[in-house]
Coordinates of C-alpha atoms and ligand atoms in Angstrom, one line a residue:
M1 CA -74.2 -81.8 -172.7
I2 CA -74.9 -78.7 -174.8
T3 CA -73.8 -75.3 -173.5
F4 CA -75.6 -71.9 -173.6
E5 CA -73.0 -70.8 -176.0
E6 CA -73.8 -73.6 -178.4
L7 CA -77.4 -72.5 -178.5
G8 CA -76.3 -69.4 -180.4
L9 CA -76.6 -66.9 -177.6
D10 CA -74.4 -63.8 -177.5
E11 CA -71.5 -63.6 -175.1
Q12 CA -73.1 -61.1 -172.8
L13 CA -76.1 -63.4 -172.3
V14 CA -74.0 -66.5 -171.8
K15 CA -72.0 -64.6 -169.2
A16 CA -75.2 -63.6 -167.4
T17 CA -76.5 -67.1 -167.2
S18 CA -73.2 -68.3 -165.8
D19 CA -73.4 -65.5 -163.2
L20 CA -76.8 -66.8 -162.3
G21 CA -75.3 -70.2 -161.7
Y22 CA -76.9 -71.9 -164.7
V23 CA -74.5 -74.6 -165.9
N24 CA -76.4 -76.1 -168.8
P25 CA -79.6 -75.2 -170.5
S26 CA -82.7 -77.0 -169.4
A27 CA -84.6 -79.2 -171.8
I28 CA -87.0 -76.4 -172.8
Q29 CA -84.2 -73.9 -173.3
E30 CA -82.3 -76.4 -175.4
K31 CA -85.2 -76.8 -177.7
A32 CA -86.7 -73.3 -177.8
I33 CA -83.6 -71.0 -177.9
P34 CA -82.0 -72.3 -181.1
A35 CA -85.4 -72.5 -182.8
I36 CA -86.2 -68.9 -182.0
L37 CA -82.7 -67.7 -182.9
G38 CA -82.9 -69.7 -186.1
G39 CA -85.9 -67.7 -187.3
T40 CA -89.0 -69.5 -185.9
K41 CA -91.6 -66.9 -185.5
D42 CA -94.5 -68.7 -184.0
L43 CA -93.9 -71.1 -181.2
I44 CA -96.0 -73.3 -178.9
A45 CA -94.0 -74.6 -176.0
L46 CA -95.6 -77.1 -173.7
A47 CA -93.8 -77.3 -170.4
Q48 CA -94.6 -77.5 -166.8
T49 CA -93.9 -74.6 -164.5
G50 CA -90.4 -74.7 -163.0
T51 CA -88.7 -76.0 -166.2
G52 CA -86.9 -72.8 -167.0
K53 CA -89.4 -71.3 -169.4
T54 CA -88.5 -67.7 -168.5
A55 CA -85.0 -68.1 -169.8
A56 CA -86.3 -70.0 -172.8
F57 CA -88.0 -66.9 -174.1
G58 CA -86.2 -64.2 -172.1
L59 CA -82.7 -64.9 -173.5
P60 CA -83.6 -65.0 -177.2
L61 CA -85.8 -62.0 -176.7
L62 CA -82.9 -60.0 -175.3
Q63 CA -80.8 -61.0 -178.2
L64 CA -83.3 -60.2 -180.9
I65 CA -84.7 -56.8 -179.8
D66 CA -83.3 -53.6 -181.2
K67 CA -81.4 -52.3 -178.2
D68 CA -80.9 -48.8 -179.7
Q69 CA -84.6 -48.1 -180.0
K70 CA -86.3 -46.9 -176.8
Y71 CA -89.9 -48.0 -177.4
P72 CA -91.7 -51.1 -176.4
Q73 CA -90.9 -53.9 -178.9
A74 CA -91.7 -56.9 -176.8
L75 CA -94.7 -57.8 -174.7
V76 CA -94.7 -60.6 -172.2
I77 CA -98.2 -61.4 -170.9
C78 CA -98.6 -63.5 -167.8
P79 CA -101.5 -64.3 -165.4
T80 CA -100.5 -62.8 -162.1
R81 CA -98.6 -60.0 -160.5
E82 CA -96.3 -62.5 -158.8
L83 CA -95.3 -64.1 -162.0
C84 CA -94.9 -60.7 -163.6
L85 CA -92.5 -59.6 -161.0
Q86 CA -90.7 -62.9 -161.2
I87 CA -90.3 -62.6 -165.0
V88 CA -88.9 -59.1 -164.6
K89 CA -86.5 -60.2 -162.0
D90 CA -85.3 -63.1 -164.1
I91 CA -84.9 -61.0 -167.3
T92 CA -83.2 -58.3 -165.3
G93 CA -80.7 -60.9 -164.3
F94 CA -80.2 -62.0 -168.0
R95 CA -79.7 -58.4 -169.2
K96 CA -76.9 -57.8 -166.7
Y97 CA -74.4 -57.1 -169.5
L98 CA -76.8 -55.3 -171.8
P99 CA -77.1 -51.9 -170.0
S100 CA -79.2 -50.3 -172.8
V101 CA -82.1 -52.7 -172.4
H102 CA -84.9 -51.6 -170.1
L103 CA -88.0 -53.3 -169.0
V104 CA -91.0 -52.6 -166.9
A105 CA -93.6 -54.6 -164.9
V106 CA -97.2 -53.6 -165.4
Y107 CA -99.7 -55.2 -163.1
G108 CA -102.8 -54.4 -161.1
G109 CA -102.9 -53.5 -157.4
S110 CA -100.0 -51.1 -157.7
S111 CA -99.7 -47.4 -158.6
I112 CA -100.6 -47.0 -162.3
S113 CA -99.1 -43.5 -162.4
L114 CA -95.7 -44.9 -161.4
Q115 CA -96.0 -47.5 -164.1
I116 CA -96.9 -44.9 -166.7
K117 CA -93.8 -42.9 -165.6
D118 CA -91.6 -46.0 -166.0
L119 CA -93.1 -46.6 -169.5
K120 CA -92.2 -43.0 -170.5
R121 CA -88.6 -43.6 -169.6
G122 CA -88.3 -45.7 -172.7
V123 CA -88.4 -49.4 -172.3
Q124 CA -88.0 -52.2 -174.9
I125 CA -89.7 -55.0 -172.9
V126 CA -93.1 -54.8 -171.1
V127 CA -94.1 -57.6 -168.8
A128 CA -97.8 -57.3 -168.0
T129 CA -100.9 -58.9 -166.6
P130 CA -103.8 -58.6 -169.0
G131 CA -106.1 -56.4 -166.9
R132 CA -103.6 -53.7 -166.2
L133 CA -102.3 -53.7 -169.7
I134 CA -105.7 -53.1 -171.1
D135 CA -106.2 -50.3 -168.6
L136 CA -103.0 -48.7 -169.9
I137 CA -104.0 -49.2 -173.5
E138 CA -107.4 -47.5 -172.9
R139 CA -105.6 -44.6 -171.1
K140 CA -103.3 -44.4 -174.2
A141 CA -100.4 -44.7 -171.8
I142 CA -99.0 -47.5 -173.8
H143 CA -98.8 -48.0 -177.6
L144 CA -98.6 -51.5 -179.0
E145 CA -98.0 -50.3 -182.5
E146 CA -94.4 -51.2 -182.5
I147 CA -94.7 -54.5 -180.7
K148 CA -92.9 -57.2 -182.7
Y149 CA -92.6 -59.9 -180.1
V150 CA -95.5 -61.3 -177.9
V151 CA -94.9 -63.9 -175.3
L152 CA -97.9 -65.6 -173.6
D153 CA -96.7 -67.2 -170.5
E154 CA -98.7 -69.7 -168.6
A155 CA -101.4 -69.4 -171.2
D156 CA -103.6 -72.1 -169.7
E157 CA -103.6 -70.3 -166.4
M158 CA -104.7 -67.1 -168.1
L159 CA -107.6 -68.9 -169.7
N160 CA -108.5 -70.5 -166.4
M161 CA -108.7 -67.1 -164.9
G162 CA -111.0 -65.8 -167.6
F163 CA -108.5 -63.7 -169.6
Q164 CA -109.3 -65.1 -172.9
D165 CA -111.1 -62.0 -174.3
D166 CA -108.4 -59.7 -172.9
I167 CA -105.6 -61.8 -174.6
E168 CA -107.4 -61.7 -177.9
F169 CA -107.9 -58.0 -177.6
I170 CA -104.2 -57.5 -176.9
L171 CA -103.2 -59.7 -179.8
Q172 CA -105.5 -57.9 -182.1
N173 CA -103.9 -54.6 -181.0
T174 CA -100.4 -55.6 -182.0
P175 CA -100.6 -54.8 -185.7
I176 CA -97.0 -55.5 -186.6
R177 CA -96.5 -58.5 -184.4
E178 CA -94.1 -60.9 -186.1
Y179 CA -93.2 -63.3 -183.3
T180 CA -95.8 -65.0 -181.0
W181 CA -94.5 -67.5 -178.5
L182 CA -96.9 -69.3 -176.3
F183 CA -95.9 -71.2 -173.2
S184 CA -98.3 -73.5 -171.4
A185 CA -98.3 -76.5 -169.1
T186 CA -101.4 -78.0 -170.7
M187 CA -103.1 -77.7 -174.0
P188 CA -106.9 -77.3 -173.6
N189 CA -109.0 -76.7 -176.7
E190 CA -109.4 -73.0 -176.1
I191 CA -105.7 -72.5 -176.4
R192 CA -105.6 -74.5 -179.6
R193 CA -108.2 -72.2 -180.9
V194 CA -106.2 -69.1 -180.0
T195 CA -103.1 -70.5 -181.6
K196 CA -105.0 -71.3 -184.8
K197 CA -106.3 -67.8 -185.0
Y198 CA -103.2 -65.9 -184.2
M199 CA -100.3 -68.0 -185.3
T200 CA -99.0 -69.2 -188.7
D201 CA -97.6 -72.7 -188.9
P202 CA -96.3 -72.7 -185.3
L203 CA -93.4 -74.9 -184.2
E204 CA -94.6 -77.0 -181.4
I205 CA -92.2 -78.2 -178.8
T206 CA -92.9 -80.3 -175.7
V207 CA -90.9 -81.0 -172.7
G208 CA -92.0 -84.0 -170.6
T209 CA -95.5 -85.3 -171.1
V210 CA -98.2 -82.8 -171.5
N211 CA -100.9 -82.9 -168.9
T212 CA -98.7 -85.0 -166.7
A213 CA -97.5 -83.6 -163.4
N214 CA -93.7 -83.2 -162.9
K215 CA -92.1 -86.5 -162.2
N216 CA -89.9 -85.1 -159.5
I217 CA -93.0 -85.0 -157.4
E218 CA -94.2 -87.8 -155.3
H219 CA -98.0 -87.8 -155.0
Q220 CA -99.4 -89.1 -151.7
Y221 CA -102.9 -89.3 -150.2
Y222 CA -104.1 -89.8 -146.7
V223 CA -107.7 -91.0 -146.1
T224 CA -109.4 -89.7 -143.0
N225 CA -112.9 -88.7 -141.7
A226 CA -114.1 -85.3 -142.8
G227 CA -114.0 -84.2 -139.2
Y228 CA -110.3 -85.0 -138.8
R229 CA -109.1 -83.0 -141.7
Y230 CA -107.5 -80.3 -139.5
E231 CA -105.9 -82.8 -137.2
T232 CA -104.5 -84.7 -140.1
L233 CA -103.1 -81.5 -141.5
K234 CA -101.3 -80.8 -138.2
R235 CA -100.0 -84.3 -138.0
L236 CA -98.6 -84.2 -141.5
I237 CA -96.9 -80.9 -140.7
D238 CA -95.5 -82.3 -137.4
Y239 CA -94.3 -85.4 -139.1
N240 CA -92.1 -83.4 -141.4
P241 CA -90.0 -81.2 -139.2
G242 CA -88.1 -79.5 -142.0
I243 CA -91.2 -78.7 -144.1
Y244 CA -91.3 -75.6 -146.2
G245 CA -94.6 -75.8 -147.8
I246 CA -97.8 -74.4 -149.2
I247 CA -101.2 -75.7 -148.1
F248 CA -104.1 -75.2 -150.5
T249 CA -107.7 -74.7 -149.4
R250 CA -110.8 -74.2 -151.5
T251 CA -112.1 -71.1 -149.7
K252 CA -110.7 -67.9 -148.3
V253 CA -112.5 -68.5 -145.0
D254 CA -110.7 -71.8 -144.6
A255 CA -107.3 -70.4 -145.5
Q256 CA -107.8 -67.6 -143.0
S257 CA -109.3 -69.6 -140.1
I258 CA -106.8 -72.4 -140.4
A259 CA -103.9 -69.9 -140.5
E260 CA -105.2 -68.3 -137.4
K261 CA -105.7 -71.6 -135.6
L262 CA -102.3 -72.9 -136.4
T263 CA -100.7 -69.6 -135.5
R264 CA -102.3 -69.8 -132.1
E265 CA -100.9 -73.3 -131.8
G266 CA -97.4 -72.1 -132.4
Y267 CA -96.8 -72.7 -136.1
D268 CA -95.0 -70.4 -138.5
I269 CA -97.8 -69.8 -141.0
D270 CA -99.7 -67.1 -142.7
A271 CA -102.5 -66.9 -145.2
L272 CA -102.6 -65.6 -148.8
H273 CA -106.1 -65.0 -150.2
G274 CA -108.1 -62.5 -152.2
D275 CA -109.3 -60.5 -149.2
L276 CA -105.8 -59.2 -148.4
T277 CA -104.6 -55.8 -149.6
Q278 CA -101.7 -55.7 -151.9
Q279 CA -99.5 -54.5 -149.1
Q280 CA -100.5 -57.5 -146.9
R281 CA -100.0 -59.9 -149.7
D282 CA -96.5 -58.5 -150.3
K283 CA -95.6 -58.8 -146.7
V284 CA -96.8 -62.4 -146.5
M285 CA -94.9 -63.4 -149.7
K286 CA -91.7 -61.7 -148.6
A287 CA -91.8 -63.5 -145.3
F288 CA -92.4 -66.8 -147.1
R289 CA -89.6 -66.2 -149.6
D290 CA -87.2 -65.2 -146.8
K291 CA -88.2 -68.4 -145.0
T292 CA -89.2 -66.6 -141.9
L293 CA -92.6 -68.2 -142.6
Q294 CA -92.3 -71.9 -142.9
L295 CA -95.8 -72.4 -144.2
L296 CA -98.2 -70.6 -146.5
I297 CA -101.8 -71.4 -146.7
A298 CA -103.5 -70.2 -149.9
T299 CA -106.5 -70.3 -152.1
D300 CA -105.9 -71.3 -155.7
V301 CA -106.5 -67.9 -157.2
A302 CA -104.2 -66.2 -154.7
A303 CA -101.4 -68.7 -155.2
R304 CA -101.4 -68.5 -159.0
G305 CA -98.0 -67.8 -160.4
I306 CA -96.1 -68.1 -157.2
D307 CA -92.6 -69.3 -158.0
V308 CA -90.7 -70.0 -154.8
Q309 CA -87.6 -72.2 -154.9
G310 CA -87.2 -75.1 -152.5
I311 CA -90.7 -75.9 -151.5
T312 CA -90.6 -79.3 -150.0
H313 CA -94.3 -80.1 -149.7
V314 CA -97.6 -79.0 -151.1
I315 CA -100.6 -80.1 -149.0
N316 CA -104.1 -80.2 -150.5
Y317 CA -106.3 -79.6 -147.5
E318 CA -109.1 -80.7 -149.9
L319 CA -108.8 -81.9 -153.4
P320 CA -109.7 -79.3 -156.0
D321 CA -112.7 -79.9 -158.2
D322 CA -110.7 -79.2 -161.3
V323 CA -108.0 -81.7 -162.4
E324 CA -105.9 -78.9 -163.9
V325 CA -105.8 -77.1 -160.6
Y326 CA -104.3 -80.2 -159.0
T327 CA -101.4 -80.0 -161.5
H328 CA -100.8 -76.4 -160.8
R329 CA -100.9 -76.9 -157.1
S330 CA -98.5 -79.8 -157.0
G331 CA -96.3 -78.0 -159.5
R332 CA -95.3 -75.5 -156.8
T333 CA -92.9 -78.1 -155.5
G334 CA -90.4 -80.3 -157.3
R335 CA -89.1 -77.3 -159.3
A336 CA -85.8 -76.8 -161.0
G337 CA -84.7 -80.4 -160.6
L338 CA -85.5 -80.7 -156.9
T339 CA -87.9 -83.3 -155.6
G340 CA -91.0 -82.6 -153.7
I341 CA -94.1 -84.2 -152.2
S342 CA -97.7 -83.3 -152.9
M343 CA -99.9 -84.6 -150.2
S344 CA -103.7 -84.8 -150.4
I345 CA -106.0 -85.2 -147.4
V346 CA -109.1 -87.0 -148.7
H347 CA -112.3 -88.4 -147.4
S348 CA -113.4 -91.8 -148.6
R349 CA -116.1 -90.1 -150.7
E350 CA -113.4 -88.2 -152.5
L351 CA -111.5 -91.3 -153.7
N352 CA -113.3 -91.2 -157.0
K353 CA -112.1 -87.8 -157.6
L354 CA -108.6 -88.9 -156.8
R355 CA -108.8 -91.8 -159.3
L356 CA -110.0 -89.3 -161.9
I357 CA -107.0 -87.1 -161.3
E358 CA -104.7 -90.1 -161.5
K359 CA -106.2 -91.1 -164.8
I360 CA -106.1 -87.7 -166.4
V361 CA -102.7 -86.6 -165.3
K362 CA -101.4 -90.2 -165.8
L363 CA -99.7 -90.6 -162.5
S364 CA -100.3 -92.8 -159.5
F365 CA -100.9 -91.6 -156.0
H366 CA -99.5 -93.5 -153.1
K367 CA -101.8 -94.3 -150.3
M368 CA -100.0 -93.4 -147.0
D369 CA -101.0 -94.0 -143.4
I370 CA -101.5 -90.9 -141.4
P371 CA -98.7 -91.2 -138.8
S372 CA -99.6 -92.1 -135.2
G373 CA -98.7 -89.7 -132.3
I374 CA -95.8 -91.9 -131.4
E375 CA -94.4 -91.8 -134.9
V376 CA -94.7 -88.0 -135.0
C377 CA -92.9 -87.6 -131.7
R378 CA -90.2 -90.1 -132.8
K379 CA -89.6 -88.1 -136.0
Q380 CA -89.4 -84.8 -134.1
F381 CA -87.0 -86.3 -131.5
M382 CA -84.8 -87.6 -134.2
A383 CA -84.7 -84.4 -136.2
F384 CA -83.9 -82.5 -133.0
M385 CA -81.2 -85.0 -131.9
N386 CA -79.7 -85.0 -135.3
K387 CA -79.3 -81.2 -134.9
V388 CA -77.8 -81.7 -131.5
L389 CA -75.3 -84.3 -132.9
S390 CA -74.3 -82.1 -135.9
L391 CA -73.6 -79.0 -133.8
D392 CA -70.1 -77.8 -134.2
I393 CA -68.8 -78.0 -130.6
E394 CA -65.2 -77.7 -131.5
S395 CA -65.4 -74.1 -132.5
R396 CA -66.4 -73.0 -129.0
N397 CA -64.0 -73.2 -126.1
L398 CA -66.1 -74.6 -123.2
D399 CA -63.1 -75.8 -121.2
A400 CA -63.7 -73.3 -118.5
Y401 CA -67.2 -74.6 -117.8
M402 CA -66.8 -78.3 -118.3
P403 CA -65.4 -79.3 -114.9
A404 CA -68.4 -77.8 -113.1
L405 CA -70.8 -79.3 -115.5
M406 CA -69.2 -82.7 -115.3
E407 CA -69.5 -82.6 -111.6
K408 CA -73.1 -81.6 -111.7
F409 CA -73.9 -84.4 -114.1
A410 CA -71.7 -87.0 -112.4
D411 CA -74.6 -89.2 -111.3
V412 CA -76.8 -88.5 -114.3
S413 CA -76.9 -91.2 -116.9
K414 CA -76.9 -90.6 -120.7
E415 CA -80.5 -91.9 -120.8
E416 CA -81.6 -89.4 -118.2
I417 CA -80.0 -86.6 -120.1
L418 CA -81.8 -87.6 -123.2
R419 CA -85.1 -87.9 -121.4
R420 CA -84.6 -84.5 -119.9
L421 CA -83.7 -82.9 -123.2
S422 CA -86.8 -84.5 -124.8
V423 CA -89.2 -83.2 -122.2
M424 CA -87.6 -79.8 -122.3
E425 CA -87.9 -79.6 -126.1
F426 CA -91.0 -81.6 -126.7
D427 CA -93.4 -81.0 -123.9
R428 CA -96.0 -79.6 -126.3
F429 CA -95.8 -82.5 -128.6
L430 CA -95.8 -85.1 -125.9
N431 CA -98.8 -83.6 -124.3
Y432 CA -100.7 -83.2 -127.5
Y433 CA -99.8 -86.6 -128.8
E434 CA -100.1 -88.6 -125.6
N435 CA -103.5 -90.0 -126.4
A436 CA -103.7 -89.0 -130.0
P437 CA -106.4 -91.0 -131.9
D438 CA -105.7 -93.0 -135.0
L439 CA -106.8 -90.6 -137.8
N440 CA -106.8 -93.1 -140.6
M441 CA -110.1 -94.1 -142.1
R442 CA -109.7 -97.8 -142.2
D443 CA -111.2 -100.2 -144.7
A444 CA -114.9 -101.2 -144.5
P445 CA -115.6 -102.7 -141.0
R446 CA -116.3 -106.3 -142.3
R447 CA -113.0 -106.6 -144.2
E448 CA -111.1 -104.9 -141.4
R449 CA -112.4 -107.4 -138.9
G450 CA -111.5 -110.3 -141.1
A451 CA -108.0 -109.1 -141.5
R452 CA -107.4 -108.5 -137.9
E453 CA -108.8 -111.8 -136.8
D454 CA -106.5 -113.5 -139.2
Q455 CA -103.7 -112.0 -137.3
G456 CA -105.0 -112.9 -133.9
R457 CA -105.9 -109.3 -133.1
G458 CA -109.5 -110.1 -132.2
R459 CA -108.9 -109.5 -128.5
E460 CA -107.6 -106.0 -129.1
R461 CA -110.7 -105.2 -131.1
D462 CA -113.0 -106.7 -128.5
R463 CA -111.5 -104.4 -125.9
G464 CA -112.3 -101.6 -128.3
E465 CA -108.8 -100.3 -128.1
R466 CA -106.7 -98.9 -130.9
S467 CA -103.8 -97.9 -128.7
D468 CA -100.7 -96.6 -130.4
R469 CA -97.8 -98.6 -129.1
G470 CA -95.4 -97.8 -131.9
D471 CA -96.6 -100.8 -133.8
R472 CA -98.5 -99.0 -136.5
G473 CA -96.0 -99.9 -139.2
E474 CA -96.4 -103.5 -138.6
R475 CA -100.1 -103.4 -138.0
G476 CA -100.7 -101.1 -141.0
G477 CA -98.6 -103.3 -143.1
R478 CA -100.1 -106.6 -142.2
E479 CA -103.7 -105.3 -142.5
R480 CA -103.0 -104.1 -146.0
Y481 CA -101.1 -107.1 -147.2
S482 CA -102.8 -110.0 -145.4
R483 CA -105.3 -110.9 -148.1
D484 CA -102.7 -111.0 -150.8
S485 CA -100.2 -113.0 -149.0
D486 CA -102.6 -115.9 -149.1
G487 CA -102.8 -115.7 -152.9
D488 CA -100.1 -115.2 -155.5
M489 CA -98.3 -112.4 -153.8
M490 CA -95.9 -112.3 -150.9
R491 CA -94.1 -109.6 -149.1
L492 CA -90.3 -109.0 -149.0
F493 CA -88.5 -107.0 -146.5
I494 CA -85.6 -104.7 -147.5
N495 CA -83.4 -102.7 -145.3
L496 CA -83.5 -99.5 -147.4
G497 CA -86.0 -96.7 -146.8
T498 CA -86.7 -93.0 -147.3
K499 CA -83.6 -92.1 -145.2
D500 CA -81.5 -93.6 -148.1
G501 CA -82.9 -90.9 -150.3
F502 CA -85.6 -92.9 -152.0
Y503 CA -89.2 -92.0 -152.8
K504 CA -91.5 -94.8 -153.8
A505 CA -91.1 -94.2 -157.5
S506 CA -87.3 -94.1 -157.4
F507 CA -87.2 -97.1 -155.0
L508 CA -89.4 -99.1 -157.4
Q509 CA -87.2 -98.2 -160.3
F510 CA -84.1 -99.2 -158.3
I511 CA -85.3 -102.7 -157.3
L512 CA -86.6 -103.4 -160.8
D513 CA -83.4 -102.3 -162.4
M514 CA -81.3 -104.4 -160.1
S515 CA -83.4 -107.5 -160.6
D516 CA -84.3 -107.0 -164.2
L517 CA -88.0 -107.6 -163.5
K518 CA -91.0 -105.8 -164.9
K519 CA -93.2 -103.5 -162.9
D520 CA -96.2 -105.7 -163.1
V521 CA -94.7 -108.3 -160.7
L522 CA -94.9 -105.8 -157.9
G523 CA -97.8 -104.9 -155.7
K524 CA -97.9 -102.3 -152.9
I525 CA -94.8 -100.8 -151.5
D526 CA -94.7 -99.6 -147.9
M527 CA -91.7 -97.4 -147.2
R528 CA -90.4 -96.3 -143.8
D529 CA -87.3 -94.3 -142.8
M530 CA -85.0 -97.3 -142.7
N531 CA -86.9 -100.3 -144.1
S532 CA -89.4 -101.1 -146.7
W533 CA -91.8 -103.9 -147.6
V534 CA -92.6 -104.7 -151.2
E535 CA -95.4 -107.0 -152.4
I536 CA -94.3 -109.2 -155.2
D537 CA -95.6 -112.1 -157.3
K538 CA -94.4 -115.3 -155.5
K539 CA -92.9 -116.6 -158.8
S540 CA -90.6 -113.6 -159.1
A541 CA -89.6 -113.2 -155.4
N542 CA -86.6 -115.5 -155.5
K543 CA -85.2 -113.8 -158.5
M544 CA -85.5 -110.4 -156.8
I545 CA -83.9 -111.7 -153.6
K546 CA -81.1 -113.3 -155.4
A547 CA -80.4 -110.1 -157.4
I548 CA -80.5 -107.7 -154.4
D549 CA -79.8 -109.5 -151.1
G550 CA -76.1 -109.1 -150.2
K551 CA -75.4 -106.3 -152.7
T552 CA -74.3 -102.9 -151.4
Y553 CA -75.9 -99.5 -151.7
K554 CA -73.9 -96.4 -150.8
G555 CA -71.5 -98.7 -149.0
R556 CA -74.2 -100.4 -147.0
R557 CA -75.0 -104.1 -147.3
I558 CA -78.5 -104.6 -148.6
R559 CA -80.6 -107.2 -146.8
M560 CA -83.7 -108.5 -148.6
N561 CA -85.8 -111.5 -147.5
D562 CA -89.3 -112.9 -147.1
A563 CA -91.0 -110.6 -144.7
N564 CA -92.9 -113.4 -143.0
S565 CA -89.7 -115.3 -142.1
R566 CA -88.3 -112.4 -140.1
G567 CA -88.0 -113.1 -136.3
Ligands
LIG601 P1 -89.0 -70.9 -164.7 O1 -89.7 -72.1 -165.2 O2 -88.6 -70.0 -165.7 O3 -89.9 -70.3 -163.7 O4 -87.7 -71.5 -163.9 C1 -87.7 -72.2 -162.7 C2 -86.4 -71.9 -161.9 O5 -85.3 -72.6 -162.5 C3 -86.0 -70.5 -161.8 O6 -85.7 -70.2 -160.5 C4 -84.8 -70.3 -162.7 O7 -83.9 -69.4 -162.1 C5 -84.2 -71.7 -162.7 N1 -83.5 -72.0 -163.9 C6 -84.0 -71.7 -165.2 N2 -83.1 -72.2 -166.1 C7 -82.1 -72.8 -165.4 C8 -80.9 -73.5 -165.9 N3 -80.6 -73.7 -167.1 N4 -80.1 -74.0 -164.9 C9 -80.4 -73.8 -163.6 N5 -81.5 -73.2 -163.1 C10 -82.4 -72.7 -164.0

């Protein structure tokens, strides 16, 4: 693996990256930094958010600027205030051993006079949002005459937000601009046009597949009735006890009202939308970054440019109309090498839109069942009990209290203690989920009836009951697979699941690699915590079982067999 040093960066910059904990350059850094340092003047870099773009331009920029001159030489333009502050923060980290370099953030919604004062102190790098920058140009508070380097970050976002004219105005007002670097996750025609007009023979580099969402992200969808959207949202949150996530809504009103409703119900959530004052926004963002807020609910515009590490889930309360917007939303998770899940709550009428997104961003969504009340409670119990079991009880001396406690609990069984603990901790959940309805919108009634009767479930239907008895996995599974199991496909059981660290995509890769089979022999995959079921062409099933059954994974024996032959 290549090092930062080998990219041609000065010692002070290499040291700073190592202080930040960067071990090796990311793919975009590996491509962009040597190109820029090697004399490339115009650069188009296509990379998703979260790939390390800021260092890809920030580090070479710091190396190239004339540190002895105290006027603006470099201009970084980005779509939002949040991104602006993030870039300044990152570059400030990179300039740690370059004390003579100064930079300023210029963005709307904050005191312009303070920013003017900062500019007067003599800075080499200006990081700005387009609107405020133009404001400063018009007030003659900033001069772009000496700007040699221009970076356009998240160019596609800027165009989405209607900044095209502003960007062109800025580019036209940098008369001695020598270097233009454009970073974008996607490459719409308008950007091509801008690059043609303002760049000469640009070097184009790509990381990953353009227009494709990050592959560290698992895309899931949940089909429900429009009237169950809110309940489904709650259930998805409850089913993921450690969630640290962003929920996207289409309107400010939704964001605000859902935040209020969930807050009343005891969730750690706040809303971010255009009606908030800058101060309110800052407060919300700070709480979210500090993780005192577990959930943020936001509109697309308000959430632009948010870069928060470690987001586990993005939930699309509704699908966006625009495919690009989906990519940006889901890109808030799965950043910097971590994995994340993007969940979409959809109504059956929105399935076409989902297919369109799948096609354009070239990824496949996994259809998931909305968990039943019992599954949610089980998951919560387990998360809580895992916490209990992992407590460090050795570090506390409880000897003085134990005899009395032992006596008190002398006749109380382990089971009773667990029951008591569960009620104490989960009364709210148990109450709420006691008679929770099935929120899944099932297949069309005729097909559903056929499938159920095949399984001898006619009686249950006749009684009109859809009770949750913890058998949703089996029922859901059989319903979905019954038709195929009569044809060329069959189902295999395997004792590996999400608890083993797999997502569907990685699991699929794993079983295919082990058995040396091609993806097209597989059908649906149904994953649970501990077990999974895979649909496979009957002709390939034996080969897969032979290759996998009895092998070990992380020290555990793998069991794989025909799902229908199990007990
Ligand atoms: P960016 O796309 O610039 O917003 O970067 C996403 C995140 O990855 C930021 O939090 C960076 O601090 C982090 N990052 C960037 N480059 C590296 C690297 N080479 N190694 C580890 N983390 C990095």
